[in-house]
Amino acid sequence: MKDHNRAKSLYLSRIASEFDRLRDDLKKQRLLNGTRDTAMARFAEIGFPTKRHEKWKHTDIRSLFSCQFETAEAVSLKKEAIDPFLLLGDEENFVVCVNGRFDRKLSRISEEIIACSLAHAAETRADLVDTHLAKHLGFQNSAFVALNTAFATDGIFIYVPDHTIVEKPIHLLHLSDNERATAYPRHLFIMGRNSRIQLIESYHSLRKSPYLNNCASEIILGNNARVEHLKIQSEDEQAFHIAARQVCQSRGSLYSSVAIDLGGSLSRNDLNVLLDAEGIETNLYGFYLARGSQLVDNHTFIDHAKPHCQSAELYKGVLSDHAVGVFSGKVLVRKDAQKTKAFQQNQTLLLSQDAKINSKPHLKIFADDVKCSHGATVGELDEEALFYMRTRGISEENAHAMLRYAFAQDVLAHIGNKTARQRVEEIVMERFKEHVN
Amino acid sequence: MLLKIKELRASVKDTEILKGINLKVNRGEVHAIMGPNGSGKSTLANLLSGREGYEATGGEVLFDGKNLLDMSTEERACQGLFLAFQYPVEIPGVSIANFLKSAVNDIRAYHGLSKIDAMEFLTLAKDKMKMLDMDSKFLRRSVNDGFSGGEKKRNEVFQLSMLNPRLAVLDETDSGLDIDALKIVANGVNRFHTKENGVVLITHYQRLLDYIAPDFVHVLVKGRIVESGGKELALHLEKHGYDWAIKSKKRVN
């Protein structure tokens, strides 16, 4: 306990001195100018969450303090370095972030959209950036968002003008190439009215190292905008991945998210969606796969503020060895949000005695004319199905893999882009084969 | 000899269900095992398939001369034993095509053969489905998921014809079938049956035997075969009921 306290205070003092060290450089940037000091001050007040915080009850972040994190430096990579991580071959637009910084040379984007460095956008599209950045994703109650707001120097800015349909998906490729450093990717995506886009956000590592990615994103959808957002978190298994995303939807818009968590020693995703107009549809799907001593934590919050909206949420996971899963899904239906339809489900397969899931689906309903349901199940593979398959000659190993894969399909089938879906299916199937005892 | 069951005793949860069964099945033969509820019919089927919880406490089962009870469930299947389930299991998310292709390939791998060609598999599957009056869309559906009783049984016989085992054990395959479905299923089994393989039908009722003619009929009562004979025995049972067999003094074993 004492060691932990010492590690924590050391870590806190390092963060403070890191901020002092960088202060002058940070001040030169237009990005987040004026907000950084407030965010840092807020962080100093609230500090890191402990297990006494309701939202961190099952996720102990103390292992973070044993690593001495500096802010990750910019690194320039060769084109060949990114090739293995491109999902769609020549078919995709992609932007590359290395250690949280936008790399223009490695990126390839068609012209109908604006996708650039957020630091750059803060200069050139100040109107949009000033209106939205750090206006939706609050740092008052989140130490990690506060730190991101204080330290972020770059990230990805995407603006899709009104009535623009982006045909090819955009791959937001994040690579970490550092030792024990922290990167603060900061993203702002603004979708105009009647616009349409597919986003594929992925995280990979070029080194085996216990680095931290502290990510923060804000996504704003105009009226009738449609966004399909796939995120693949495939960090190194020693890494820490802590990500907060705030989505704000306008009338008639559709936001559909599929979140795949595969890597990381500790990964935490906070995904908040605000449905602040009528006729909105929100779909949140998640699939997590953890082994060894991995911990994967998904906290979602769907805020139904207006009538005639619907949300569907399905998170499924497979945990083996000593892995720990956390799912907390909050659906709030405010007094005005009549005729809301909300469905929420969390299902986890535990493949070993020592694997554990803490699941908390919860609905808070203040409107009286709504259709809502929620639930959680925890189980093992269906023994009857396994036996049936084996009576047909299917090996035990293949039978296990097939059943796990079938379990994952309920989520993976929602990946809209076919090539990306097949790629994710391959990755998951590979992992399932490795998983067999 | 394909199957030789000798003085087989078996227990479920420490209760003895099979109390010394003897049965011999040669290639080319169809055997029917009939008996009232609770006589041990399903226990016999489960034991042959290697289901957990069914324990052989005495006797032996030789499959083509090899000790069947020493083999794992999948090994039995690879050796050519097939059990059509009384209650086929639903597997949401696993398509019939994927399920069967895996089965075919795992059995082939067991025998040191390469994977089946995808087109060859599809042609074979479509051919068999036609015979069973099944829509080829079935291949894309999840195994037994949301199937009617008749569809499930038809799917069992479809698998039987695809895997082409040496011995097929059909556990109450006639239950829950209307007359048309029964005819289709029986036709599938008859088409499967050749001089080279054997069929064991486990059934409560005689009506399946109207469509699949058995060479031998055995009456199982309270864990013992109490009567064996030709197909006329089935008709006799239908007329006089199982009480007759229970009261019969003529004990085969």
XYZ file of C-alpha atoms in Angstrom:
690
model
C 0.000 0.000 0.000
C 2.806 2.377 0.992
C 4.693 1.470 -2.157
C 1.647 2.236 -4.181
C 1.207 5.588 -2.486
C 4.814 6.448 -3.092
C 4.518 5.367 -6.738
C 1.387 7.436 -7.078
C 2.848 10.617 -5.582
C 5.961 10.167 -7.676
C 3.795 9.781 -10.730
C 1.745 12.851 -9.853
C 4.843 14.959 -9.329
C 6.225 13.758 -12.655
C 3.052 14.826 -14.390
C 3.248 18.254 -12.756
C 6.895 18.754 -13.714
C 6.196 17.450 -17.217
C 3.494 20.098 -17.561
C 5.900 22.789 -16.346
C 8.537 21.577 -18.742
C 6.215 21.675 -21.710
C 4.209 24.732 -20.678
C 6.034 27.207 -22.905
C 5.817 24.948 -25.957
C 2.178 24.188 -25.314
C 1.368 27.881 -24.943
C 2.750 28.554 -28.407
C 0.010 26.398 -29.896
C -3.371 27.824 -30.644
C -4.846 24.390 -29.911
C -6.580 24.263 -26.531
C -4.952 27.497 -25.543
C -6.562 28.872 -22.417
C -8.116 25.496 -21.606
C -4.945 23.664 -20.676
C -4.304 25.456 -17.409
C -7.897 24.977 -16.298
C -7.748 21.277 -17.163
C -4.442 20.832 -15.333
C -5.789 22.668 -12.304
C -8.853 20.450 -12.352
C -6.688 17.353 -12.541
C -4.698 18.585 -9.538
C -7.985 18.892 -7.633
C -9.524 15.534 -8.466
C -6.409 13.376 -8.874
C -6.548 9.837 -10.186
C -9.622 7.748 -9.501
C -9.368 4.971 -6.936
C -11.562 1.948 -6.383
C -13.716 4.117 -4.162
C -14.976 5.939 -7.235
C -18.151 4.304 -8.489
C -16.953 4.369 -12.093
C -13.599 2.792 -11.234
C -14.766 0.327 -8.631
C -13.589 -2.712 -10.577
C -10.662 -1.188 -12.415
C -7.512 -0.676 -10.437
C -5.208 1.710 -12.289
C -2.332 1.520 -9.838
C -0.272 -0.614 -12.209
C -0.010 2.557 -14.301
C 2.070 4.292 -11.644
C 4.851 1.743 -11.765
C 5.647 2.966 -15.258
C 7.457 6.243 -15.656
C 5.658 7.944 -18.418
C 7.075 10.840 -20.358
C 5.135 12.501 -23.113
C 5.742 10.547 -26.276
C 8.034 12.172 -28.820
C 7.201 12.581 -32.458
C 8.660 9.774 -34.558
C 8.817 9.596 -38.311
C 8.128 6.225 -39.847
C 8.737 4.807 -43.277
C 5.817 3.951 -45.493
C 6.599 0.214 -45.171
C 6.066 0.398 -41.422
C 2.371 1.104 -41.817
C 1.597 -1.389 -44.585
C 0.902 -4.384 -42.312
C -1.781 -2.387 -40.496
C -3.784 -1.157 -43.453
C -7.039 -3.045 -43.508
C -8.553 -2.411 -46.880
C -5.626 -2.356 -49.296
C -5.936 0.369 -51.900
C -9.591 0.952 -51.201
C -9.270 3.146 -48.177
C -8.494 6.674 -47.236
C -6.219 6.617 -44.264
C -4.712 9.025 -41.843
C -1.865 7.981 -39.614
C -1.101 9.073 -36.086
C 2.239 8.068 -34.627
C 2.495 8.478 -30.879
C -0.676 10.539 -31.005
C 0.602 12.947 -33.654
C -0.849 13.292 -37.097
C 1.578 12.276 -39.826
C 0.677 14.010 -43.044
C 3.279 12.282 -45.184
C 2.041 8.817 -44.339
C -1.624 9.719 -44.804
C -3.695 9.435 -47.950
C -6.999 11.258 -48.142
C -9.278 12.104 -51.027
C -10.317 15.696 -51.463
C -14.028 15.749 -50.765
C -13.390 15.618 -47.049
C -11.248 17.598 -44.744
C -9.098 15.319 -42.642
C -6.022 16.878 -41.150
C -4.002 17.469 -38.060
C -6.081 18.901 -35.240
C -3.282 21.335 -34.393
C -3.435 22.546 -37.985
C -7.237 22.787 -37.926
C -7.045 24.936 -34.786
C -5.356 27.548 -37.008
C -7.194 27.071 -40.291
C -10.677 26.080 -39.143
C -10.720 28.023 -35.913
C -14.470 28.649 -36.317
C -15.282 24.943 -36.117
C -12.613 23.960 -33.653
C -13.403 26.753 -31.212
C -17.097 25.946 -31.310
C -16.666 22.263 -30.504
C -13.292 21.295 -29.080
C -13.459 20.478 -25.377
C -17.043 21.773 -25.382
C -18.730 18.357 -25.358
C -16.344 16.038 -23.575
C -16.127 17.327 -20.030
C -12.971 17.062 -17.955
C -14.572 18.159 -14.697
C -15.056 14.608 -13.510
C -12.453 12.720 -15.428
C -8.772 12.745 -14.540
C -7.782 11.206 -17.852
C -9.795 13.605 -19.996
C -8.360 16.475 -17.934
C -4.833 15.224 -18.607
C -5.564 14.776 -22.286
C -6.924 18.326 -22.443
C -3.847 19.672 -20.669
C -1.259 17.756 -22.700
C -2.708 17.007 -26.139
C -0.731 18.637 -28.914
C -2.320 16.944 -31.875
C -4.749 14.384 -33.209
C -7.145 14.062 -36.097
C -9.656 16.607 -37.299
C -12.322 15.490 -39.731
C -14.957 17.719 -41.217
C -17.503 16.393 -43.669
C -19.465 19.268 -45.223
C -23.256 19.221 -45.488
C -24.761 16.779 -48.020
C -21.404 15.062 -48.565
C -21.324 11.318 -48.858
C -17.841 9.939 -48.348
C -17.760 6.756 -50.403
C -14.580 5.146 -49.131
C -14.106 4.468 -45.453
C -11.438 6.457 -43.635
C -9.004 4.447 -41.605
C -7.624 6.308 -38.603
C -4.491 4.308 -37.985
C -2.762 4.829 -34.648
C 0.693 3.433 -34.101
C 2.676 3.539 -30.917
C 6.421 3.526 -31.197
C 7.848 4.459 -27.826
C 9.114 3.102 -24.538
C 7.036 3.806 -21.474
C 5.760 7.102 -22.812
C 2.292 8.602 -22.880
C 0.528 9.760 -26.011
C -2.499 12.031 -25.962
C -4.337 11.671 -29.266
C -7.137 14.203 -29.424
C -9.806 13.908 -32.086
C -12.603 16.097 -33.323
C -14.987 14.830 -35.989
C -17.695 17.110 -37.300
C -20.317 15.719 -39.656
C -22.442 18.151 -41.610
C -26.154 17.778 -42.328
C -27.088 14.790 -44.515
C -23.473 13.684 -44.621
C -22.327 10.127 -44.470
C -19.060 8.479 -43.467
C -17.483 5.215 -42.346
C -14.695 5.510 -39.810
C -12.288 2.747 -38.897
C -10.164 3.689 -35.921
C -7.417 1.271 -34.983
C -4.605 1.121 -32.440
C -1.478 -0.961 -32.846
C 1.974 -1.075 -31.428
C 5.368 -1.319 -33.092
C 7.103 -2.295 -29.876
C 6.469 -4.440 -26.866
C 6.333 -1.815 -24.183
C 4.095 -0.623 -21.352
C 3.133 2.721 -22.891
C -0.082 4.647 -22.307
C -2.479 5.935 -24.910
C -4.773 8.485 -23.332
C -7.294 9.259 -26.066
C -10.136 11.730 -26.189
C -12.607 12.211 -29.034
C -15.593 14.386 -29.723
C -17.958 13.511 -32.547
C -20.730 15.832 -33.643
C -23.428 14.705 -36.045
C -25.547 17.237 -37.920
C -29.177 16.601 -38.875
C -29.644 13.278 -40.666
C -25.919 12.530 -40.676
C -24.984 8.861 -40.709
C -21.786 7.599 -39.121
C -20.532 4.042 -38.921
C -17.631 3.888 -36.518
C -15.497 0.798 -36.062
C -12.768 0.865 -33.454
C -10.177 -1.877 -33.157
C -8.027 -1.660 -30.080
C -5.127 -4.009 -30.653
C -2.450 -2.455 -28.443
C 0.510 -4.385 -27.113
C -0.488 -6.572 -24.185
C 1.674 -4.562 -21.796
C 0.132 -1.270 -22.849
C -2.498 0.928 -21.246
C -5.313 2.227 -23.386
C -7.665 4.747 -21.827
C -10.123 6.384 -24.171
C -13.057 8.728 -23.760
C -15.480 9.498 -26.557
C -18.400 11.879 -26.539
C -20.913 11.676 -29.380
C -23.525 14.397 -29.874
C -26.348 13.618 -32.269
C -28.808 15.941 -33.978
C -32.249 15.265 -35.386
C -32.656 12.198 -37.553
C -29.014 11.179 -37.314
C -27.643 7.670 -37.048
C -24.549 6.735 -35.109
C -23.486 3.108 -35.196
C -20.429 2.016 -33.274
C -18.650 -1.320 -33.132
C -15.839 -1.442 -30.578
C -13.413 -4.368 -30.645
C -10.997 -4.725 -27.739
C -8.198 -7.233 -28.156
C -5.037 -5.799 -26.666
C -3.770 -3.806 -23.749
C -2.809 -4.796 -20.243
C -5.525 -2.425 -19.112
C -8.032 -0.895 -21.466
C -10.822 1.435 -20.534
C -13.347 2.931 -22.912
C -15.816 5.592 -21.885
C -18.367 6.050 -24.627
C -21.052 8.656 -24.058
C -23.796 9.488 -26.518
C -26.164 12.413 -26.200
C -29.436 12.111 -28.127
C -30.497 15.702 -27.987
C -33.159 15.871 -30.720
C -35.956 13.723 -32.121
C -35.718 10.794 -34.504
C -32.208 9.739 -33.563
C -30.897 6.207 -33.792
C -27.880 4.997 -31.850
C -26.330 1.539 -32.002
C -23.458 0.550 -29.757
C -21.893 -2.844 -30.257
C -18.834 -4.140 -28.525
C -16.728 -7.261 -28.490
C -13.906 -7.858 -26.039
C -11.428 -10.671 -25.915
C -9.054 -10.883 -22.984
C -6.567 -13.475 -21.725
C -3.667 -13.693 -19.310
C -4.110 -10.909 -16.798
C -5.663 -8.420 -19.219
C -8.359 -6.112 -17.937
C -10.915 -4.654 -20.303
C -13.418 -2.100 -19.117
C -16.261 -0.593 -21.125
C -18.375 2.174 -19.664
C -21.147 3.467 -21.877
C -23.703 6.149 -21.254
C -26.652 6.718 -23.559
C -28.513 9.900 -22.727
C -32.026 10.000 -24.186
C -32.920 13.659 -23.818
C -35.660 14.001 -26.461
C -38.661 11.946 -27.610
C -38.921 9.427 -30.491
C -35.377 8.103 -30.420
C -34.066 4.597 -30.254
C -30.887 3.008 -29.012
C -29.615 -0.540 -29.145
C -26.600 -1.779 -27.284
C -24.970 -5.190 -27.323
C -21.576 -5.869 -25.759
C -20.207 -9.384 -25.763
C -16.920 -10.761 -24.580
C -14.846 -13.873 -24.096
C -12.505 -14.007 -21.099
C -9.952 -16.679 -20.337
C -7.102 -17.285 -17.868
C -7.176 -14.561 -15.179
C -8.675 -11.914 -17.424
C -11.124 -9.439 -15.963
C -13.937 -7.724 -17.806
C -15.977 -4.742 -16.707
C -19.146 -3.575 -18.377
C -21.187 -0.680 -17.139
C -23.944 0.461 -19.426
C -26.105 3.317 -18.317
C -29.173 4.329 -20.249
C -30.874 7.497 -19.068
C -34.332 8.315 -20.373
C -35.144 11.871 -19.376
C -38.613 13.142 -18.582
C -39.089 14.640 -22.055
C -37.924 11.544 -23.888
C -41.323 9.927 -24.465
C -41.645 7.088 -26.991
C -38.028 6.119 -26.408
C -37.002 2.629 -27.407
C -33.883 1.396 -25.673
C -32.452 -2.082 -25.638
C -29.301 -3.091 -23.833
C -27.566 -6.401 -23.355
C -24.197 -7.634 -22.092
C -23.113 -11.246 -22.540
C -19.835 -12.759 -21.462
C -18.325 -16.180 -21.882
C -15.926 -17.206 -19.160
C -13.505 -19.868 -20.274
C -11.724 -20.390 -16.998
C -12.479 -20.509 -13.293
C -10.302 -17.488 -12.671
C -11.714 -15.199 -15.347
C -14.146 -12.628 -14.040
C -16.742 -10.188 -15.352
C -18.324 -7.318 -13.470
C -21.418 -6.425 -15.406
C -23.746 -3.597 -14.574
C -26.427 -2.778 -17.104
C -28.672 -0.066 -15.775
C -31.646 1.910 -16.919
C -32.848 5.137 -15.387
C -36.237 6.087 -16.736
C -38.084 9.308 -15.984
C -40.520 9.231 -18.928
C -43.635 7.062 -18.721
C -44.273 6.023 -22.323
C -41.165 4.086 -23.276
C -40.046 0.618 -24.316
C -36.834 -0.362 -22.610
C -35.114 -3.577 -21.712
C -31.749 -4.564 -20.389
C -29.941 -7.608 -19.166
C -26.689 -9.393 -18.617
C -25.703 -13.024 -18.939
C -22.534 -14.814 -17.967
C -21.897 -18.325 -19.115
C -19.710 -21.016 -20.454
C -19.801 -22.662 -23.855
C -22.911 -24.718 -24.491
C -21.891 -28.263 -23.515
C -24.764 -29.792 -25.480
C -23.687 -28.020 -28.636
C -20.065 -29.097 -28.096
C -21.134 -32.698 -27.664
C -23.359 -32.575 -30.717
C -20.496 -31.253 -32.826
C -18.138 -33.913 -31.547
C -20.588 -36.693 -32.430
C -20.198 -35.456 -36.000
C -16.431 -35.890 -35.855
C -15.560 -32.247 -35.251
C -12.481 -32.046 -33.027
C -12.917 -30.552 -29.595
C -10.564 -27.736 -30.523
C -12.505 -26.789 -33.637
C -15.841 -27.152 -31.874
C -14.702 -24.679 -29.213
C -13.430 -22.233 -31.809
C -16.633 -22.469 -33.844
C -18.882 -21.830 -30.862
C -16.848 -18.853 -29.690
C -16.877 -17.484 -33.167
C -20.645 -17.909 -33.380
C -20.920 -16.048 -30.094
C -18.875 -13.174 -31.506
C -20.875 -13.070 -34.738
C -23.826 -11.273 -33.116
C -21.520 -8.296 -32.766
C -19.128 -8.697 -35.698
C -22.010 -8.956 -38.163
C -22.709 -5.286 -37.473
C -19.443 -4.147 -39.015
C -20.822 -2.497 -42.135
C -17.707 -2.597 -44.312
C -17.344 -6.112 -45.665
C -13.561 -6.134 -46.024
C -13.069 -4.741 -42.553
C -15.536 -7.262 -41.167
C -13.709 -10.179 -42.777
C -10.389 -8.896 -41.478
C -11.740 -8.578 -37.942
C -13.315 -12.040 -38.195
C -9.933 -13.478 -39.194
C -8.185 -11.779 -36.283
C -10.808 -12.992 -33.820
C -10.761 -16.549 -35.194
C -6.952 -16.604 -34.900
C -7.205 -15.524 -31.302
C -9.827 -18.192 -30.602
C -7.550 -20.883 -31.916
C -4.745 -19.637 -29.657
C -7.164 -19.643 -26.749
C -7.954 -23.355 -26.776
C -6.612 -24.909 -23.624
C -18.988 -57.915 -37.671
C -19.740 -54.198 -37.440
C -21.006 -53.916 -33.912
C -20.808 -56.410 -31.118
C -22.305 -55.571 -27.754
C -21.543 -58.137 -25.090
C -23.169 -58.238 -21.637
C -23.214 -54.440 -21.535
C -24.151 -52.881 -18.223
C -24.449 -49.141 -17.761
C -25.407 -46.652 -15.070
C -26.615 -43.118 -14.996
C -25.998 -41.301 -11.723
C -25.289 -44.606 -9.966
C -28.567 -46.164 -11.090
C -28.112 -49.203 -13.269
C -30.138 -48.775 -16.453
C -28.685 -51.368 -18.814
C -28.456 -54.761 -17.198
C -26.537 -56.933 -19.611
C -27.257 -56.280 -23.260
C -26.173 -58.489 -26.125
C -26.442 -57.376 -29.720
C -24.661 -58.169 -32.961
C -24.969 -56.065 -36.089
C -23.411 -57.155 -39.376
C -22.817 -55.052 -42.446
C -25.920 -54.750 -44.566
C -28.311 -55.295 -41.664
C -31.045 -53.089 -40.241
C -31.873 -53.645 -36.602
C -34.760 -52.123 -34.706
C -34.619 -51.785 -30.958
C -38.078 -51.235 -29.551
C -39.179 -50.724 -26.033
C -41.449 -48.785 -23.714
C -40.438 -45.506 -22.043
C -37.711 -45.959 -19.476
C -36.532 -49.276 -20.885
C -33.005 -47.945 -21.538
C -33.265 -47.239 -25.305
C -31.855 -43.733 -25.099
C -29.255 -44.771 -22.548
C -27.951 -47.270 -25.068
C -27.788 -44.595 -27.785
C -26.076 -42.113 -25.469
C -23.592 -44.656 -24.260
C -22.645 -45.590 -27.812
C -22.048 -41.915 -28.640
C -19.867 -41.351 -25.581
C -22.023 -38.802 -23.805
C -20.758 -37.709 -20.417
C -22.681 -39.043 -17.446
C -23.318 -42.464 -19.007
C -21.001 -44.993 -17.506
C -20.424 -48.526 -18.702
C -20.050 -50.700 -15.609
C -19.613 -54.049 -17.303
C -19.356 -55.857 -20.612
C -17.912 -54.494 -23.819
C -18.722 -52.857 -27.135
C -16.655 -53.719 -30.171
C -16.949 -51.554 -33.250
C -15.340 -53.262 -36.190
C -13.309 -55.209 -33.670
C -12.093 -52.133 -31.779
C -13.078 -51.236 -28.256
C -15.602 -48.436 -28.779
C -15.866 -47.431 -25.139
C -12.182 -46.456 -25.067
C -12.643 -43.904 -27.856
C -13.513 -40.230 -27.525
C -16.822 -39.083 -28.995
C -15.180 -37.530 -32.047
C -13.012 -40.597 -32.585
C -16.118 -42.776 -32.693
C -17.521 -40.482 -35.360
C -14.267 -40.613 -37.303
C -14.338 -44.408 -37.086
C -17.728 -44.322 -38.741
C -20.365 -44.255 -36.008
C -23.221 -41.799 -36.405
C -25.947 -41.007 -33.903
C -29.067 -39.213 -35.077
C -30.323 -37.366 -32.022
C -33.785 -37.616 -30.549
C -33.498 -33.907 -29.729
C -31.049 -32.312 -32.176
C -29.192 -29.387 -30.613
C -29.663 -25.809 -31.798
C -26.428 -23.950 -32.500
C -27.170 -20.292 -33.291
C -24.457 -18.627 -35.322
C -22.980 -21.791 -36.838
C -24.247 -22.395 -40.363
C -25.067 -25.907 -41.514
C -22.536 -25.494 -44.314
C -19.762 -24.575 -41.908
C -20.789 -27.263 -39.435
C -20.815 -30.032 -42.016
C -17.708 -28.878 -43.811
C -15.838 -28.925 -40.495
C -17.178 -32.399 -39.748
C -16.237 -33.734 -43.195
C -12.783 -32.179 -43.006
C -12.029 -33.266 -39.454
C -13.019 -36.825 -40.321
C -10.873 -36.657 -43.453
C -7.955 -35.291 -41.427
C -8.340 -38.213 -39.012
C -7.842 -40.557 -41.946
C -4.918 -38.533 -43.270
C -6.886 -37.058 -46.170
C -6.743 -33.468 -47.421
C -9.635 -31.040 -47.100
C -12.620 -31.465 -49.354
C -12.790 -29.168 -52.360
C -15.355 -26.415 -51.741
C -17.191 -27.013 -55.012
C -17.229 -30.758 -54.505
C -18.728 -30.243 -51.060
C -21.400 -27.927 -52.392
C -22.373 -30.250 -55.220
C -22.614 -33.193 -52.854
C -24.644 -31.192 -50.335
C -27.087 -29.939 -52.938
C -27.555 -33.418 -54.276
C -28.368 -34.835 -50.847
C -30.670 -31.949 -50.010
C -32.652 -32.527 -53.146
C -33.151 -36.117 -52.133
C -34.478 -34.980 -48.760
C -36.671 -32.308 -50.306
C -34.698 -29.579 -48.515
C -34.154 -26.084 -49.880
C -30.453 -25.402 -50.489
C -30.916 -22.172 -48.504
C -30.738 -24.520 -45.513
C -26.976 -24.546 -45.839
C -26.787 -20.928 -44.775
C -29.100 -21.310 -41.808
C -27.781 -21.839 -38.305
C -27.762 -25.477 -37.237
C -31.282 -26.405 -36.079
C -31.844 -22.833 -34.918
C -35.568 -22.185 -34.983
C -36.211 -25.366 -36.982
C -39.512 -27.200 -36.699
C -39.390 -30.742 -35.311
C -39.592 -32.152 -38.829
C -36.826 -29.906 -40.139
C -34.543 -30.968 -37.316
C -35.016 -34.663 -38.069
C -34.560 -34.069 -41.760
C -31.327 -32.250 -40.952
C -30.145 -35.297 -38.989
C -30.713 -37.538 -41.967
C -29.063 -34.966 -44.227
C -25.955 -35.105 -42.018
C -26.125 -38.893 -42.074
C -26.100 -38.935 -45.854
C -23.273 -36.408 -46.029
C -20.997 -38.151 -43.540
C -21.800 -41.622 -44.859
C -20.829 -43.580 -41.713
C -20.476 -47.333 -41.386
C -23.079 -47.549 -38.667
C -26.022 -45.247 -38.129
C -27.877 -45.267 -34.824
C -31.149 -43.373 -35.081
C -32.631 -42.449 -31.731
C -36.412 -41.903 -31.983
C -35.988 -40.271 -35.355
C -39.693 -40.789 -36.050
C -40.938 -38.844 -33.051
C -42.612 -35.551 -33.865
C -42.877 -36.237 -37.599
C -46.028 -36.045 -39.666
C -46.571 -38.752 -42.231
C -45.036 -36.842 -45.147
C -41.905 -35.936 -43.227
C -41.682 -39.504 -41.960
C -41.685 -40.812 -45.532
C -38.951 -38.381 -46.573
C -36.788 -39.235 -43.590
C -37.299 -42.978 -44.114
C -36.480 -42.584 -47.780
C -33.241 -40.816 -46.812
C -32.272 -43.655 -44.494
C -33.130 -46.280 -47.130
C -31.018 -44.489 -49.697
C -28.139 -44.356 -47.229
C -28.341 -48.031 -46.393
C -26.171 -50.401 -48.444
C -24.601 -53.829 -48.084
C -21.581 -52.119 -46.589
C -23.162 -50.346 -43.647
C -25.508 -51.022 -40.777
C -28.507 -49.237 -39.290
C -29.864 -49.399 -35.767
C -33.291 -47.831 -35.328
C -34.295 -47.034 -31.790
C -38.008 -46.459 -31.568
C -41.041 -46.656 -29.379
C -43.526 -47.151 -32.199
C -43.831 -49.529 -35.043
C -44.822 -46.940 -37.662
C -41.248 -46.061 -38.754
C -40.788 -49.740 -39.551
C -43.551 -49.482 -42.150
C -41.100 -47.460 -44.198
C -37.738 -48.882 -43.174
C -37.901 -52.654 -43.140
C -35.749 -54.128 -40.352
C -33.991 -57.450 -40.658
C -34.131 -57.917 -36.915
C -36.320 -56.527 -34.154
C -35.274 -56.539 -30.509
C -37.479 -55.718 -27.576
C -35.778 -53.862 -24.760
C -37.481 -53.934 -21.376
C -35.992 -52.740 -18.102
C -32.461 -52.769 -19.423
C -32.576 -56.184 -21.029
C -33.394 -57.483 -24.476
C -36.298 -59.794 -23.712
C -37.258 -60.793 -27.223
C -35.597 -60.884 -30.618
C -37.031 -61.825 -33.973
C -37.788 -60.753 -37.508
C -39.949 -57.811 -38.557
C -43.130 -59.711 -37.679
C -42.177 -59.165 -34.050
C -42.793 -55.460 -34.487
C -46.306 -56.098 -35.760
C -46.967 -58.430 -32.895
C -45.858 -55.734 -30.458
C -48.070 -53.192 -32.137
C -51.076 -55.469 -31.633
C -50.382 -56.741 -28.149
C -48.392 -53.910 -26.608
C -45.250 -54.087 -24.537
C -47.096 -55.815 -21.689
C -46.998 -58.913 -23.784
C -43.218 -58.770 -24.063
C -42.796 -58.005 -20.389
C -44.945 -61.009 -19.471
C -43.299 -63.198 -22.068
C -41.379 -66.001 -20.487
C -39.127 -66.333 -23.449
C -36.057 -64.413 -22.334
C -33.379 -64.134 -24.921
C -30.557 -63.354 -22.540
